[in-house]
């Protein structure tokens, strides 16, 4: 689903997409316009058929907060499926969360906390393979003699689309609407 300015907002189901397209016939401001469709058609019980939506654009601009929530999927997107310690790429299921400043040391070093109330936040969490996570253990990277690939930071929200996972196959109909530098 694209916003009125053609920026991708989220991935939605074809049922919701077709509802928004059909709704725009009655109330233009509420609905969406069909931009791209798949080869497949949807048939209704009354015999009418509609193209299956691939890309729709809202008929009005939607203002929304562009804050990326911390989740394993979003962390793996930020770190590009790369272990931040050994610098190798892995499959998503082969990577884990790692707290740069371990949870057990969180309250012992208030100067390293960056004014956060919890150890699980964007500036303290990185993707790590199982081997490196075990090797680092309950120590800081310097205490474990390990180097981070890059300092963890909050990701740029303009590069994230709700529901989009860049390592999965992207339909050809979507490609020209996705940002080149998605990661």
PDB file of N, CA and C in Angstrom, residues 68-115:
ATOM      1  N   UNK A  68      10.221   3.001  14.257  1.00  0.00           N
ATOM      2  CA  UNK A  68      10.387   1.572  14.006  1.00  0.00           C
ATOM      3  C   UNK A  68      10.403   0.833  15.341  1.00  0.00           C
ATOM      4  N   UNK A  69       9.441  -0.080  15.560  1.00  0.00           N
ATOM      5  CA  UNK A  69       9.442  -0.823  16.823  1.00  0.00           C
ATOM      6  C   UNK A  69      10.585  -1.832  16.866  1.00  0.00           C
ATOM      7  N   UNK A  70      11.123  -2.061  18.046  1.00  0.00           N
ATOM      8  CA  UNK A  70      12.198  -3.037  18.203  1.00  0.00           C
ATOM      9  C   UNK A  70      11.600  -4.436  18.195  1.00  0.00           C
ATOM     10  N   UNK A  71      11.990  -5.213  17.220  1.00  0.00           N
ATOM     11  CA  UNK A  71      11.592  -6.614  17.117  1.00  0.00           C
ATOM     12  C   UNK A  71      12.761  -7.354  16.478  1.00  0.00           C
ATOM     13  N   UNK A  72      12.739  -8.669  16.565  1.00  0.00           N
ATOM     14  CA  UNK A  72      13.842  -9.436  15.974  1.00  0.00           C
ATOM     15  C   UNK A  72      13.906  -9.198  14.469  1.00  0.00           C
ATOM     16  N   UNK A  73      12.750  -9.170  13.801  1.00  0.00           N
ATOM     17  CA  UNK A  73      12.719  -8.955  12.352  1.00  0.00           C
ATOM     18  C   UNK A  73      13.322  -7.601  11.998  1.00  0.00           C
ATOM     19  N   UNK A  74      12.930  -6.551  12.709  1.00  0.00           N
ATOM     20  CA  UNK A  74      13.466  -5.213  12.424  1.00  0.00           C
ATOM     21  C   UNK A  74      14.954  -5.105  12.759  1.00  0.00           C
ATOM     22  N   UNK A  75      15.382  -5.807  13.800  1.00  0.00           N
ATOM     23  CA  UNK A  75      16.808  -5.825  14.144  1.00  0.00           C
ATOM     24  C   UNK A  75      17.610  -6.504  13.032  1.00  0.00           C
ATOM     25  N   UNK A  76      17.106  -7.615  12.504  1.00  0.00           N
ATOM     26  CA  UNK A  76      17.807  -8.322  11.429  1.00  0.00           C
ATOM     27  C   UNK A  76      17.841  -7.489  10.152  1.00  0.00           C
ATOM     28  N   UNK A  77      16.778  -6.708   9.909  1.00  0.00           N
ATOM     29  CA  UNK A  77      16.783  -5.806   8.755  1.00  0.00           C
ATOM     30  C   UNK A  77      17.844  -4.723   8.953  1.00  0.00           C
ATOM     31  N   UNK A  78      17.874  -4.130  10.149  1.00  0.00           N
ATOM     32  CA  UNK A  78      18.864  -3.078  10.428  1.00  0.00           C
ATOM     33  C   UNK A  78      20.288  -3.605  10.257  1.00  0.00           C
ATOM     34  N   UNK A  79      20.558  -4.805  10.791  1.00  0.00           N
ATOM     35  CA  UNK A  79      21.911  -5.370  10.748  1.00  0.00           C
ATOM     36  C   UNK A  79      22.169  -6.199   9.492  1.00  0.00           C
ATOM     37  N   UNK A  80      21.231  -6.223   8.574  1.00  0.00           N
ATOM     38  CA  UNK A  80      21.385  -6.867   7.260  1.00  0.00           C
ATOM     39  C   UNK A  80      21.777  -8.343   7.379  1.00  0.00           C
ATOM     40  N   UNK A  81      21.138  -9.072   8.302  1.00  0.00           N
ATOM     41  CA  UNK A  81      21.387 -10.504   8.503  1.00  0.00           C
ATOM     42  C   UNK A  81      22.857 -10.813   8.750  1.00  0.00           C
ATOM     43  N   UNK A  82      23.570  -9.869   9.340  1.00  0.00           N
ATOM     44  CA  UNK A  82      25.001 -10.016   9.561  1.00  0.00           C
ATOM     45  C   UNK A  82      25.307 -10.032  11.054  1.00  0.00           C
ATOM     46  N   UNK A  83      26.086 -11.009  11.474  1.00  0.00           N
ATOM     47  CA  UNK A  83      26.537 -11.046  12.862  1.00  0.00           C
ATOM     48  C   UNK A  83      27.452  -9.844  13.070  1.00  0.00           C
ATOM     49  N   UNK A  84      27.197  -9.076  14.091  1.00  0.00           N
ATOM     50  CA  UNK A  84      27.950  -7.846  14.326  1.00  0.00           C
ATOM     51  C   UNK A  84      29.321  -8.099  14.947  1.00  0.00           C
ATOM     52  N   UNK A  85      29.625  -9.350  15.268  1.00  0.00           N
ATOM     53  CA  UNK A  85      30.934  -9.682  15.852  1.00  0.00           C
ATOM     54  C   UNK A  85      31.850 -10.381  14.847  1.00  0.00           C
ATOM     55  N   UNK A  86      31.353 -11.419  14.148  1.00  0.00           N
ATOM     56  CA  UNK A  86      32.220 -12.128  13.185  1.00  0.00           C
ATOM     57  C   UNK A  86      32.035 -11.605  11.757  1.00  0.00           C
ATOM     58  N   UNK A  87      31.060 -10.708  11.533  1.00  0.00           N
ATOM     59  CA  UNK A  87      30.836 -10.005  10.267  1.00  0.00           C
ATOM     60  C   UNK A  87      30.402 -10.935   9.139  1.00  0.00           C
ATOM     61  N   UNK A  88      29.826 -12.092   9.443  1.00  0.00           N
ATOM     62  CA  UNK A  88      29.342 -13.018   8.408  1.00  0.00           C
ATOM     63  C   UNK A  88      27.824 -12.955   8.322  1.00  0.00           C
ATOM     64  N   UNK A  89      27.297 -13.215   7.112  1.00  0.00           N
ATOM     65  CA  UNK A  89      25.838 -13.252   6.907  1.00  0.00           C
ATOM     66  C   UNK A  89      25.302 -14.633   7.262  1.00  0.00           C
ATOM     67  N   UNK A  90      24.085 -14.648   7.812  1.00  0.00           N
ATOM     68  CA  UNK A  90      23.434 -15.886   8.218  1.00  0.00           C
ATOM     69  C   UNK A  90      21.974 -15.860   7.788  1.00  0.00           C
ATOM     70  N   UNK A  91      21.330 -16.997   7.910  1.00  0.00           N
ATOM     71  CA  UNK A  91      19.882 -17.089   7.736  1.00  0.00           C
ATOM     72  C   UNK A  91      19.236 -16.480   8.981  1.00  0.00           C
ATOM     73  N   UNK A  92      18.012 -15.956   8.877  1.00  0.00           N
ATOM     74  CA  UNK A  92      17.381 -15.319  10.042  1.00  0.00           C
ATOM     75  C   UNK A  92      17.301 -16.224  11.272  1.00  0.00           C
ATOM     76  N   UNK A  93      17.025 -17.497  11.091  1.00  0.00           N
ATOM     77  CA  UNK A  93      16.888 -18.395  12.249  1.00  0.00           C
ATOM     78  C   UNK A  93      18.232 -18.701  12.919  1.00  0.00           C
ATOM     79  N   UNK A  94      19.342 -18.347  12.279  1.00  0.00           N
ATOM     80  CA  UNK A  94      20.670 -18.607  12.839  1.00  0.00           C
ATOM     81  C   UNK A  94      21.228 -17.411  13.620  1.00  0.00           C
ATOM     82  N   UNK A  95      20.434 -16.350  13.750  1.00  0.00           N
ATOM     83  CA  UNK A  95      20.882 -15.154  14.466  1.00  0.00           C
ATOM     84  C   UNK A  95      20.042 -14.935  15.722  1.00  0.00           C
ATOM     85  N   UNK A  96      20.665 -14.295  16.720  1.00  0.00           N
ATOM     86  CA  UNK A  96      19.995 -14.015  17.980  1.00  0.00           C
ATOM     87  C   UNK A  96      20.157 -12.540  18.336  1.00  0.00           C
ATOM     88  N   UNK A  97      19.400 -12.086  19.335  1.00  0.00           N
ATOM     89  CA  UNK A  97      19.576 -10.778  19.973  1.00  0.00           C
ATOM     90  C   UNK A  97      20.820 -10.868  20.845  1.00  0.00           C
ATOM     91  N   UNK A  98      21.622  -9.846  20.896  1.00  0.00           N
ATOM     92  CA  UNK A  98      22.689  -9.794  21.882  1.00  0.00           C
ATOM     93  C   UNK A  98      22.703  -8.403  22.489  1.00  0.00           C
ATOM     94  N   UNK A  99      22.717  -8.332  23.800  1.00  0.00           N
ATOM     95  CA  UNK A  99      22.814  -7.052  24.497  1.00  0.00           C
ATOM     96  C   UNK A  99      24.290  -6.673  24.587  1.00  0.00           C
ATOM     97  N   UNK A 100      24.657  -5.535  24.013  1.00  0.00           N
ATOM     98  CA  UNK A 100      26.044  -5.078  24.019  1.00  0.00           C
ATOM     99  C   UNK A 100      26.516  -4.925  25.462  1.00  0.00           C
ATOM    100  N   UNK A 101      25.773  -4.184  26.259  1.00  0.00           N
ATOM    101  CA  UNK A 101      26.013  -4.132  27.701  1.00  0.00           C
ATOM    102  C   UNK A 101      25.035  -5.140  28.304  1.00  0.00           C
ATOM    103  N   UNK A 102      25.529  -6.274  28.801  1.00  0.00           N
ATOM    104  CA  UNK A 102      24.631  -7.348  29.262  1.00  0.00           C
ATOM    105  C   UNK A 102      23.629  -6.876  30.317  1.00  0.00           C
ATOM    106  N   UNK A 103      22.490  -7.559  30.328  1.00  0.00           N
ATOM    107  CA  UNK A 103      21.427  -7.214  31.287  1.00  0.00           C
ATOM    108  C   UNK A 103      21.934  -7.247  32.724  1.00  0.00           C
ATOM    109  N   UNK A 104      22.774  -8.214  33.038  1.00  0.00           N
ATOM    110  CA  UNK A 104      23.261  -8.352  34.421  1.00  0.00           C
ATOM    111  C   UNK A 104      24.174  -7.196  34.834  1.00  0.00           C
ATOM    112  N   UNK A 105      24.800  -6.524  33.857  1.00  0.00           N
ATOM    113  CA  UNK A 105      25.690  -5.395  34.163  1.00  0.00           C
ATOM    114  C   UNK A 105      24.992  -4.050  33.997  1.00  0.00           C
ATOM    115  N   UNK A 106      23.737  -4.075  33.597  1.00  0.00           N
ATOM    116  CA  UNK A 106      22.999  -2.852  33.255  1.00  0.00           C
ATOM    117  C   UNK A 106      22.983  -1.836  34.392  1.00  0.00           C
ATOM    118  N   UNK A 107      22.675  -2.272  35.601  1.00  0.00           N
ATOM    119  CA  UNK A 107      22.577  -1.335  36.722  1.00  0.00           C
ATOM    120  C   UNK A 107      23.920  -1.086  37.410  1.00  0.00           C
ATOM    121  N   UNK A 108      24.944  -1.887  37.084  1.00  0.00           N
ATOM    122  CA  UNK A 108      26.267  -1.673  37.672  1.00  0.00           C
ATOM    123  C   UNK A 108      27.020  -0.537  36.983  1.00  0.00           C
ATOM    124  N   UNK A 109      26.675  -0.252  35.725  1.00  0.00           N
ATOM    125  CA  UNK A 109      27.371   0.781  34.956  1.00  0.00           C
ATOM    126  C   UNK A 109      26.389   1.836  34.453  1.00  0.00           C
ATOM    127  N   UNK A 110      25.883   2.703  35.328  1.00  0.00           N
ATOM    128  CA  UNK A 110      24.896   3.697  34.889  1.00  0.00           C
ATOM    129  C   UNK A 110      25.449   4.682  33.858  1.00  0.00           C
ATOM    130  N   UNK A 111      26.753   4.913  33.824  1.00  0.00           N
ATOM    131  CA  UNK A 111      27.333   5.847  32.862  1.00  0.00           C
ATOM    132  C   UNK A 111      27.283   5.290  31.435  1.00  0.00           C
ATOM    133  N   UNK A 112      27.158   3.968  31.264  1.00  0.00           N
ATOM    134  CA  UNK A 112      27.110   3.362  29.934  1.00  0.00           C
ATOM    135  C   UNK A 112      25.685   3.160  29.434  1.00  0.00           C
ATOM    136  N   UNK A 113      24.691   3.555  30.246  1.00  0.00           N
ATOM    137  CA  UNK A 113      23.314   3.238  29.925  1.00  0.00           C
ATOM    138  C   UNK A 113      22.643   4.144  28.912  1.00  0.00           C
ATOM    139  N   UNK A 114      23.212   5.250  28.548  1.00  0.00           N
ATOM    140  CA  UNK A 114      22.651   6.165  27.562  1.00  0.00           C
ATOM    141  C   UNK A 114      21.239   6.634  27.931  1.00  0.00           C
ATOM    142  N   UNK A 115      20.987   6.843  29.223  1.00  0.00           N
ATOM    143  CA  UNK A 115      19.724   7.371  29.726  1.00  0.00           C
ATOM    144  C   UNK A 115      18.497   6.547  29.323  1.00  0.00           C
TER     145      UNK A 115
END
